[in-house]
C-alpha cells in the first residue's frame, strides 16, 4: 500500500488545484499512466503515476486546492485485493439525498449515477470538469469530440475546442479568456518571477556568447527537404537542439539537476524546450531521453511538444525532469538572448535569430547565414573554459550537419 501525493511541478510550485480524476477506485494502473489533471500557474498538467498497482481510494476531490505533498490517492498492490473506496465528494457539491447505496466489505458505497441524456435519448458522456468548463466557455458539449473512454468528453477536449473556436465577428464579443483558456496569466507571470528570482539569488551565473556560421547547415537542410512534404521537413530548430545534445557528450557536467551535494551530472538528457504561449508567458517542458533521438525524431518530438504545450496537454514528467534548456528566438527574434537558468538545472543555451551577415569564408567576405549562441551556466559546476569548449562543440556539429 502506498500514497500518491500532489507532485511538485517546478521549483516555483507550492500548491495545485485538482481539476479531474481520470481513474476511479478499483482501476489498475501501470507506471506512466495518466491518472489526474492538476492546474498550476503553468496551466492544466496531466499527472502520471510512478508505480503500478490498484487505485484503492481517491483521497481528494476535483476542485480542491492542495499543497505539494498532500495525499491524492491510495494505491494497493495488484494482488492485495484491497476493496476500493469511493471518491470523496466535490467541495462544492450540494448536500442532497444521494443515490441508492450498496454494501462493499461492510461499507456503504454510492451506486454510479447514469449520465444525463440529451434530446434524442443518447447518453452524453463527459467528466464533471469538462461539463463545468464547457458551461464557463459557453460551449455545447455535443459539438466537442471526446477522446476519453467510450468517447467521453474530457477537460482537455473542451480546452482544444475552445482554442479552435472561430474568432467572433465585428458585431460580437469574444467570451474566451485572454491567452490560453484556463491559464491565469497573472499567476504565470508571478510564477516565472519567483523562479527567476530564486535562480539569480542562488545560482552564480556566468555567460558566454559565440557567433556560428549556419550556411552549411542551411544548405544541407534545403537539399534534404527538397523531396519531403511540408509536415516532414526538418527545421533549423531541430538541428540546433541536436547539436546541443551531442555537444553535451564532451562537456557532460552541464547536463543535470543540482538538487543535493555533491552534484552529479545526469546520464539521460532531458532537453527542455522554451515554448512561448500565444497569450504571453513561457513554459519549458522537456523532451525526454533526447540523447537517443535522431534528427527526425527530435523534429517530430518538437512539433508534438509545442502543440501540446499550447493546448494544455503536458505531463508532469515533462515539467519536472528537464536537465538543460534550449531557448531559440526563431527567425523573427533579435540577434541574441542571454538567458536565466531554470533551477535546479545548471545551464541554458540560447539561440538568437539567424541573419545574413558579412562573413570571411575561404579568404573572402561573403553574405552567409549566421547565429549568435549564448550559454548561461552555473559557476559552481563549470567554468568559462569548459563553457567555451561546449559552444565550440555546438559550432563543430553545425559545420558537419551530415553527421547529425
GROMACS .gro file of C-alpha atoms in nm:
model
  404
    1UNK     CA    1   0.000   0.000   0.000
    2UNK     CA    2   0.134   0.346  -0.089
    3UNK     CA    3   0.012   0.706  -0.106
    4UNK     CA    4   0.011   0.904  -0.430
    5UNK     CA    5   0.071   1.271  -0.344
    6UNK     CA    6   0.043   1.610  -0.510
    7UNK     CA    7   0.367   1.631  -0.713
    8UNK     CA    8   0.594   1.933  -0.732
    9UNK     CA    9   0.571   2.057  -1.091
   10UNK     CA   10   0.853   2.307  -1.067
   11UNK     CA   11   1.073   2.495  -0.826
   12UNK     CA   12   0.811   2.771  -0.801
   13UNK     CA   13   0.511   2.548  -0.721
   14UNK     CA   14   0.364   2.544  -0.370
   15UNK     CA   15   0.014   2.409  -0.440
   16UNK     CA   16  -0.207   2.281  -0.719
   17UNK     CA   17  -0.578   2.250  -0.790
   18UNK     CA   18  -0.710   1.903  -0.867
   19UNK     CA   19  -0.924   1.950  -1.178
   20UNK     CA   20  -1.016   1.599  -1.284
   21UNK     CA   21  -0.963   1.232  -1.199
   22UNK     CA   22  -0.908   1.006  -1.500
   23UNK     CA   23  -0.928   0.688  -1.289
   24UNK     CA   24  -1.171   0.551  -1.034
   25UNK     CA   25  -1.135   0.324  -0.730
   26UNK     CA   26  -1.061  -0.032  -0.839
   27UNK     CA   27  -0.880   0.066  -1.162
   28UNK     CA   28  -0.543  -0.096  -1.230
   29UNK     CA   29  -0.268   0.146  -1.328
   30UNK     CA   30   0.081   0.098  -1.470
   31UNK     CA   31   0.384   0.318  -1.424
   32UNK     CA   32   0.348   0.622  -1.650
   33UNK     CA   33  -0.033   0.610  -1.678
   34UNK     CA   34  -0.207   0.947  -1.664
   35UNK     CA   35  -0.439   0.946  -1.363
   36UNK     CA   36  -0.539   1.309  -1.300
   37UNK     CA   37  -0.529   1.667  -1.424
   38UNK     CA   38  -0.387   1.934  -1.192
   39UNK     CA   39  -0.397   2.307  -1.258
   40UNK     CA   40  -0.093   2.519  -1.168
   41UNK     CA   41   0.042   2.855  -1.279
   42UNK     CA   42   0.168   2.671  -1.590
   43UNK     CA   43  -0.183   2.559  -1.683
   44UNK     CA   44  -0.354   2.219  -1.669
   45UNK     CA   45  -0.093   1.940  -1.636
   46UNK     CA   46  -0.162   1.570  -1.688
   47UNK     CA   47  -0.030   1.380  -1.385
   48UNK     CA   48   0.138   1.041  -1.425
   49UNK     CA   49   0.164   0.771  -1.161
   50UNK     CA   50   0.513   0.637  -1.094
   51UNK     CA   51   0.430   0.287  -0.977
   52UNK     CA   52   0.192   0.010  -1.078
   53UNK     CA   53  -0.098  -0.101  -0.862
   54UNK     CA   54  -0.469  -0.066  -0.800
   55UNK     CA   55  -0.646   0.257  -0.708
   56UNK     CA   56  -0.770   0.168  -0.360
   57UNK     CA   57  -0.913   0.511  -0.273
   58UNK     CA   58  -0.928   0.865  -0.405
   59UNK     CA   59  -0.842   1.095  -0.114
   60UNK     CA   60  -0.907   1.432  -0.280
   61UNK     CA   61  -1.198   1.566  -0.480
   62UNK     CA   62  -1.191   1.771  -0.800
   63UNK     CA   63  -1.196   2.140  -0.715
   64UNK     CA   64  -0.968   2.110  -0.411
   65UNK     CA   65  -0.651   2.318  -0.395
   66UNK     CA   66  -0.383   2.120  -0.214
   67UNK     CA   67  -0.019   2.184  -0.117
   68UNK     CA   68   0.267   1.989  -0.272
   69UNK     CA   69   0.295   1.654  -0.091
   70UNK     CA   70  -0.073   1.634   0.009
   71UNK     CA   71  -0.230   1.286  -0.033
   72UNK     CA   72  -0.430   1.243  -0.353
   73UNK     CA   73  -0.493   0.869  -0.371
   74UNK     CA   74  -0.408   0.541  -0.203
   75UNK     CA   75  -0.260   0.265  -0.419
   76UNK     CA   76  -0.261  -0.104  -0.337
   77UNK     CA   77  -0.058  -0.386  -0.488
   78UNK     CA   78  -0.225  -0.562  -0.779
   79UNK     CA   79  -0.257  -0.885  -0.579
   80UNK     CA   80  -0.364  -0.733  -0.247
   81UNK     CA   81  -0.733  -0.747  -0.326
   82UNK     CA   82  -0.796  -0.420  -0.142
   83UNK     CA   83  -1.160  -0.318  -0.176
   84UNK     CA   84  -1.190   0.020  -0.348
   85UNK     CA   85  -1.317   0.322  -0.158
   86UNK     CA   86  -1.546   0.571  -0.324
   87UNK     CA   87  -1.406   0.909  -0.419
   88UNK     CA   88  -1.478   1.199  -0.183
   89UNK     CA   89  -1.745   1.444  -0.296
   90UNK     CA   90  -1.650   1.773  -0.457
   91UNK     CA   91  -1.608   2.053  -0.202
   92UNK     CA   92  -1.890   2.250  -0.369
   93UNK     CA   93  -2.124   1.951  -0.409
   94UNK     CA   94  -2.479   2.024  -0.282
   95UNK     CA   95  -2.594   1.840   0.028
   96UNK     CA   96  -2.881   1.640  -0.113
   97UNK     CA   97  -3.026   1.296  -0.079
   98UNK     CA   98  -2.785   1.058  -0.253
   99UNK     CA   99  -2.850   0.768  -0.486
  100UNK     CA  100  -2.907   0.415  -0.360
  101UNK     CA  101  -2.610   0.258  -0.184
  102UNK     CA  102  -2.460  -0.089  -0.192
  103UNK     CA  103  -2.251  -0.272   0.064
  104UNK     CA  104  -1.884  -0.338  -0.018
  105UNK     CA  105  -1.682  -0.504   0.256
  106UNK     CA  106  -1.941  -0.385   0.508
  107UNK     CA  107  -1.919  -0.019   0.399
  108UNK     CA  108  -2.184   0.174   0.202
  109UNK     CA  109  -2.070   0.282  -0.144
  110UNK     CA  110  -2.276   0.501  -0.376
  111UNK     CA  111  -2.408   0.338  -0.690
  112UNK     CA  112  -2.293   0.508  -1.010
  113UNK     CA  113  -2.537   0.766  -1.143
  114UNK     CA  114  -2.643   0.731  -1.509
  115UNK     CA  115  -2.518   1.001  -1.741
  116UNK     CA  116  -2.764   1.274  -1.832
  117UNK     CA  117  -2.949   1.216  -2.158
  118UNK     CA  118  -2.959   1.491  -2.419
  119UNK     CA  119  -3.252   1.538  -2.651
  120UNK     CA  120  -3.275   1.227  -2.864
  121UNK     CA  121  -3.202   0.983  -2.583
  122UNK     CA  122  -2.832   0.903  -2.649
  123UNK     CA  123  -2.610   0.930  -2.343
  124UNK     CA  124  -2.365   1.221  -2.345
  125UNK     CA  125  -2.053   1.112  -2.160
  126UNK     CA  126  -1.842   1.389  -2.009
  127UNK     CA  127  -1.635   1.437  -1.696
  128UNK     CA  128  -1.760   1.685  -1.434
  129UNK     CA  129  -1.462   1.912  -1.501
  130UNK     CA  130  -1.536   1.910  -1.875
  131UNK     CA  131  -1.902   1.998  -1.814
  132UNK     CA  132  -1.811   2.283  -1.581
  133UNK     CA  133  -1.551   2.423  -1.820
  134UNK     CA  134  -1.782   2.396  -2.123
  135UNK     CA  135  -2.051   2.587  -1.934
  136UNK     CA  136  -1.797   2.854  -1.838
  137UNK     CA  137  -1.686   2.895  -2.202
  138UNK     CA  138  -2.037   2.872  -2.347
  139UNK     CA  139  -1.955   2.559  -2.548
  140UNK     CA  140  -2.209   2.289  -2.632
  141UNK     CA  141  -2.076   1.952  -2.520
  142UNK     CA  142  -2.248   1.779  -2.809
  143UNK     CA  143  -2.021   1.966  -3.050
  144UNK     CA  144  -1.700   1.862  -2.873
  145UNK     CA  145  -1.517   1.548  -2.988
  146UNK     CA  146  -1.442   1.329  -2.686
  147UNK     CA  147  -1.112   1.144  -2.650
  148UNK     CA  148  -1.195   0.960  -2.327
  149UNK     CA  149  -1.324   0.605  -2.275
  150UNK     CA  150  -1.635   0.542  -2.483
  151UNK     CA  151  -1.596   0.883  -2.646
  152UNK     CA  152  -1.632   1.070  -2.318
  153UNK     CA  153  -1.552   1.441  -2.332
  154UNK     CA  154  -1.258   1.530  -2.105
  155UNK     CA  155  -1.133   1.866  -1.985
  156UNK     CA  156  -0.855   1.871  -2.246
  157UNK     CA  157  -1.113   1.815  -2.524
  158UNK     CA  158  -1.306   2.123  -2.412
  159UNK     CA  159  -0.987   2.332  -2.398
  160UNK     CA  160  -0.893   2.226  -2.752
  161UNK     CA  161  -1.241   2.305  -2.880
  162UNK     CA  162  -1.223   2.649  -2.719
  163UNK     CA  163  -0.894   2.726  -2.891
  164UNK     CA  164  -1.027   2.604  -3.227
  165UNK     CA  165  -1.349   2.805  -3.199
  166UNK     CA  166  -1.377   3.067  -3.475
  167UNK     CA  167  -1.300   3.424  -3.382
  168UNK     CA  168  -1.606   3.647  -3.316
  169UNK     CA  169  -1.744   3.880  -3.582
  170UNK     CA  170  -1.713   4.255  -3.554
  171UNK     CA  171  -2.065   4.273  -3.408
  172UNK     CA  172  -1.995   4.020  -3.133
  173UNK     CA  173  -1.780   3.999  -2.826
  174UNK     CA  174  -1.528   3.720  -2.765
  175UNK     CA  175  -1.622   3.545  -2.439
  176UNK     CA  176  -1.299   3.346  -2.419
  177UNK     CA  177  -1.043   3.442  -2.156
  178UNK     CA  178  -0.735   3.622  -2.279
  179UNK     CA  179  -0.443   3.392  -2.351
  180UNK     CA  180  -0.475   3.018  -2.320
  181UNK     CA  181  -0.814   2.906  -2.182
  182UNK     CA  182  -0.787   2.809  -1.818
  183UNK     CA  183  -0.448   2.978  -1.774
  184UNK     CA  184  -0.419   3.271  -1.534
  185UNK     CA  185  -0.158   3.495  -1.695
  186UNK     CA  186  -0.110   3.699  -1.378
  187UNK     CA  187  -0.028   3.381  -1.186
  188UNK     CA  188   0.203   3.263  -1.464
  189UNK     CA  189   0.399   3.590  -1.456
  190UNK     CA  190   0.422   3.561  -1.077
  191UNK     CA  191   0.549   3.202  -1.104
  192UNK     CA  192   0.811   3.298  -1.363
  193UNK     CA  193   0.926   3.588  -1.147
  194UNK     CA  194   0.955   3.361  -0.842
  195UNK     CA  195   1.164   3.101  -1.026
  196UNK     CA  196   1.391   3.359  -1.191
  197UNK     CA  197   1.442   3.549  -0.865
  198UNK     CA  198   1.546   3.225  -0.696
  199UNK     CA  199   1.777   3.146  -0.987
  200UNK     CA  200   1.959   3.479  -0.976
  201UNK     CA  201   1.978   3.469  -0.596
  202UNK     CA  202   2.109   3.111  -0.560
  203UNK     CA  203   2.295   3.033  -0.885
  204UNK     CA  204   2.625   3.212  -0.963
  205UNK     CA  205   2.575   3.260  -1.336
  206UNK     CA  206   2.845   3.313  -1.594
  207UNK     CA  207   2.775   3.394  -1.957
  208UNK     CA  208   2.945   3.327  -2.290
  209UNK     CA  209   2.844   3.418  -2.647
  210UNK     CA  210   2.969   3.287  -2.980
  211UNK     CA  211   2.873   3.351  -3.343
  212UNK     CA  212   2.826   3.041  -3.561
  213UNK     CA  213   2.822   3.022  -3.941
  214UNK     CA  214   2.498   2.840  -4.030
  215UNK     CA  215   2.525   2.850  -4.410
  216UNK     CA  216   2.648   2.491  -4.444
  217UNK     CA  217   2.369   2.370  -4.214
  218UNK     CA  218   2.107   2.571  -4.407
  219UNK     CA  219   2.230   2.440  -4.745
  220UNK     CA  220   2.220   2.082  -4.613
  221UNK     CA  221   1.866   2.127  -4.479
  222UNK     CA  222   1.746   2.275  -4.808
  223UNK     CA  223   1.887   1.981  -5.005
  224UNK     CA  224   1.743   1.717  -4.772
  225UNK     CA  225   1.399   1.882  -4.754
  226UNK     CA  226   1.360   1.910  -5.131
  227UNK     CA  227   1.176   1.577  -5.165
  228UNK     CA  228   0.983   1.593  -4.836
  229UNK     CA  229   0.626   1.707  -4.782
  230UNK     CA  230   0.597   2.015  -4.557
  231UNK     CA  231   0.499   1.832  -4.236
  232UNK     CA  232   0.802   1.601  -4.268
  233UNK     CA  233   1.066   1.864  -4.332
  234UNK     CA  234   1.349   1.918  -4.088
  235UNK     CA  235   1.375   2.268  -3.944
  236UNK     CA  236   1.678   2.457  -3.821
  237UNK     CA  237   1.546   2.447  -3.464
  238UNK     CA  238   1.574   2.069  -3.452
  239UNK     CA  239   1.930   2.087  -3.583
  240UNK     CA  240   2.022   2.336  -3.307
  241UNK     CA  241   1.875   2.107  -3.039
  242UNK     CA  242   2.054   1.803  -3.182
  243UNK     CA  243   2.388   1.987  -3.191
  244UNK     CA  244   2.340   2.096  -2.829
  245UNK     CA  245   2.263   1.742  -2.718
  246UNK     CA  246   2.565   1.598  -2.900
  247UNK     CA  247   2.796   1.866  -2.755
  248UNK     CA  248   2.700   1.754  -2.403
  249UNK     CA  249   2.894   1.432  -2.463
  250UNK     CA  250   3.212   1.643  -2.447
  251UNK     CA  251   3.105   1.859  -2.152
  252UNK     CA  252   2.863   1.634  -1.958
  253UNK     CA  253   2.869   1.838  -1.636
  254UNK     CA  254   2.639   2.096  -1.799
  255UNK     CA  255   2.360   1.836  -1.814
  256UNK     CA  256   2.192   1.773  -1.481
  257UNK     CA  257   1.994   1.898  -1.182
  258UNK     CA  258   2.174   2.045  -0.880
  259UNK     CA  259   1.937   1.923  -0.608
  260UNK     CA  260   2.184   1.795  -0.348
  261UNK     CA  261   2.556   1.790  -0.269
  262UNK     CA  262   2.761   1.650  -0.427
  263UNK     CA  263   2.634   1.739  -0.774
  264UNK     CA  264   2.628   1.453  -1.026
  265UNK     CA  265   2.560   1.501  -1.399
  266UNK     CA  266   2.261   1.320  -1.546
  267UNK     CA  267   2.327   1.028  -1.778
  268UNK     CA  268   1.999   1.090  -1.961
  269UNK     CA  269   1.949   1.418  -2.147
  270UNK     CA  270   1.600   1.560  -2.100
  271UNK     CA  271   1.625   1.872  -2.314
  272UNK     CA  272   1.385   2.148  -2.214
  273UNK     CA  273   1.236   2.350  -2.499
  274UNK     CA  274   1.123   2.705  -2.423
  275UNK     CA  275   0.776   2.747  -2.579
  276UNK     CA  276   0.611   3.090  -2.596
  277UNK     CA  277   0.235   3.085  -2.542
  278UNK     CA  278   0.014   3.283  -2.777
  279UNK     CA  279  -0.138   3.488  -2.497
  280UNK     CA  280   0.202   3.558  -2.337
  281UNK     CA  281   0.413   3.366  -2.091
  282UNK     CA  282   0.664   3.087  -2.135
  283UNK     CA  283   0.681   2.717  -2.049
  284UNK     CA  284   0.987   2.495  -2.097
  285UNK     CA  285   0.879   2.127  -2.099
  286UNK     CA  286   1.145   1.864  -2.160
  287UNK     CA  287   1.181   1.619  -2.447
  288UNK     CA  288   1.276   1.309  -2.251
  289UNK     CA  289   1.582   1.100  -2.345
  290UNK     CA  290   1.682   1.330  -2.628
  291UNK     CA  291   2.023   1.160  -2.647
  292UNK     CA  292   1.855   0.854  -2.805
  293UNK     CA  293   1.682   1.051  -3.083
  294UNK     CA  294   1.800   1.116  -3.437
  295UNK     CA  295   1.720   1.442  -3.614
  296UNK     CA  296   1.382   1.325  -3.749
  297UNK     CA  297   1.274   1.201  -3.406
  298UNK     CA  298   1.369   1.534  -3.247
  299UNK     CA  299   1.174   1.722  -3.515
  300UNK     CA  300   0.866   1.509  -3.450
  301UNK     CA  301   0.901   1.550  -3.073
  302UNK     CA  302   0.935   1.928  -3.104
  303UNK     CA  303   0.621   1.960  -3.316
  304UNK     CA  304   0.429   1.743  -3.069
  305UNK     CA  305   0.564   1.932  -2.767
  306UNK     CA  306   0.473   2.275  -2.900
  307UNK     CA  307   0.122   2.161  -2.997
  308UNK     CA  308   0.055   2.000  -2.658
  309UNK     CA  309   0.201   2.293  -2.465
  310UNK     CA  310  -0.035   2.534  -2.636
  311UNK     CA  311  -0.339   2.311  -2.581
  312UNK     CA  312  -0.265   2.234  -2.216
  313UNK     CA  313  -0.174   1.865  -2.255
  314UNK     CA  314   0.165   1.843  -2.086
  315UNK     CA  315   0.263   1.563  -1.847
  316UNK     CA  316   0.423   1.618  -1.510
  317UNK     CA  317   0.739   1.425  -1.613
  318UNK     CA  318   0.791   1.675  -1.895
  319UNK     CA  319   0.768   1.963  -1.648
  320UNK     CA  320   0.980   1.820  -1.368
  321UNK     CA  321   1.265   1.622  -1.528
  322UNK     CA  322   1.445   1.871  -1.754
  323UNK     CA  323   1.827   1.860  -1.734
  324UNK     CA  324   1.915   2.151  -1.967
  325UNK     CA  325   1.705   2.407  -2.155
  326UNK     CA  326   1.732   2.539  -2.510
  327UNK     CA  327   1.567   2.870  -2.595
  328UNK     CA  328   1.554   2.975  -2.959
  329UNK     CA  329   1.409   3.302  -3.083
  330UNK     CA  330   1.343   3.164  -3.430
  331UNK     CA  331   1.356   3.368  -3.749
  332UNK     CA  332   1.169   3.671  -3.617
  333UNK     CA  333   1.361   3.735  -3.296
  334UNK     CA  334   1.652   3.963  -3.211
  335UNK     CA  335   2.019   3.887  -3.269
  336UNK     CA  336   2.096   3.736  -2.927
  337UNK     CA  337   1.945   3.640  -2.594
  338UNK     CA  338   2.109   3.597  -2.256
  339UNK     CA  339   1.901   3.354  -2.050
  340UNK     CA  340   1.845   3.283  -1.683
  341UNK     CA  341   1.899   2.923  -1.570
  342UNK     CA  342   1.583   2.742  -1.463
  343UNK     CA  343   1.659   2.585  -1.123
  344UNK     CA  344   1.764   2.321  -1.037
  345UNK     CA  345   1.921   2.290  -1.384
  346UNK     CA  346   2.276   2.418  -1.430
  347UNK     CA  347   2.278   2.552  -1.787
  348UNK     CA  348   2.065   2.723  -2.051
  349UNK     CA  349   2.155   2.759  -2.419
  350UNK     CA  350   2.009   3.049  -2.614
  351UNK     CA  351   1.999   3.092  -2.993
  352UNK     CA  352   1.923   3.429  -3.148
  353UNK     CA  353   1.759   3.478  -3.484
  354UNK     CA  354   1.968   3.357  -3.781
  355UNK     CA  355   2.073   3.654  -4.000
  356UNK     CA  356   2.260   3.707  -4.325
  357UNK     CA  357   2.590   3.865  -4.222
  358UNK     CA  358   2.918   3.954  -4.391
  359UNK     CA  359   3.144   3.660  -4.303
  360UNK     CA  360   3.502   3.587  -4.403
  361UNK     CA  361   3.483   3.248  -4.575
  362UNK     CA  362   3.777   3.093  -4.761
  363UNK     CA  363   3.962   3.423  -4.761
  364UNK     CA  364   3.674   3.633  -4.898
  365UNK     CA  365   3.392   3.832  -4.742
  366UNK     CA  366   3.059   3.672  -4.831
  367UNK     CA  367   2.697   3.709  -4.716
  368UNK     CA  368   2.632   3.396  -4.510
  369UNK     CA  369   2.368   3.288  -4.259
  370UNK     CA  370   2.493   3.317  -3.901
  371UNK     CA  371   2.351   3.291  -3.550
  372UNK     CA  372   2.467   3.407  -3.207
  373UNK     CA  373   2.453   3.133  -2.944
  374UNK     CA  374   2.482   3.208  -2.573
  375UNK     CA  375   2.544   2.994  -2.268
  376UNK     CA  376   2.426   3.072  -1.916
  377UNK     CA  377   2.594   2.826  -1.680
  378UNK     CA  378   2.630   2.760  -1.307
  379UNK     CA  379   2.979   2.858  -1.186
  380UNK     CA  380   2.957   2.601  -0.905
  381UNK     CA  381   2.959   2.327  -1.170
  382UNK     CA  382   3.177   2.455  -1.453
  383UNK     CA  383   3.391   2.749  -1.559
  384UNK     CA  384   3.439   2.965  -1.865
  385UNK     CA  385   3.692   2.735  -2.027
  386UNK     CA  386   3.456   2.436  -2.017
  387UNK     CA  387   3.170   2.653  -2.131
  388UNK     CA  388   3.373   2.774  -2.427
  389UNK     CA  389   3.455   2.415  -2.518
  390UNK     CA  390   3.083   2.335  -2.513
  391UNK     CA  391   2.997   2.621  -2.752
  392UNK     CA  392   3.283   2.520  -2.979
  393UNK     CA  393   3.142   2.166  -2.996
  394UNK     CA  394   2.799   2.302  -3.094
  395UNK     CA  395   2.973   2.503  -3.368
  396UNK     CA  396   3.162   2.195  -3.491
  397UNK     CA  397   2.847   1.984  -3.521
  398UNK     CA  398   2.667   2.258  -3.711
  399UNK     CA  399   2.954   2.274  -3.963
  400UNK     CA  400   2.907   1.898  -4.018
  401UNK     CA  401   2.528   1.865  -4.041
  402UNK     CA  402   2.554   1.539  -4.234
  403UNK     CA  403   2.688   1.378  -3.914
  404UNK     CA  404   2.368   1.462  -3.730
   0.00000   0.00000   0.00000
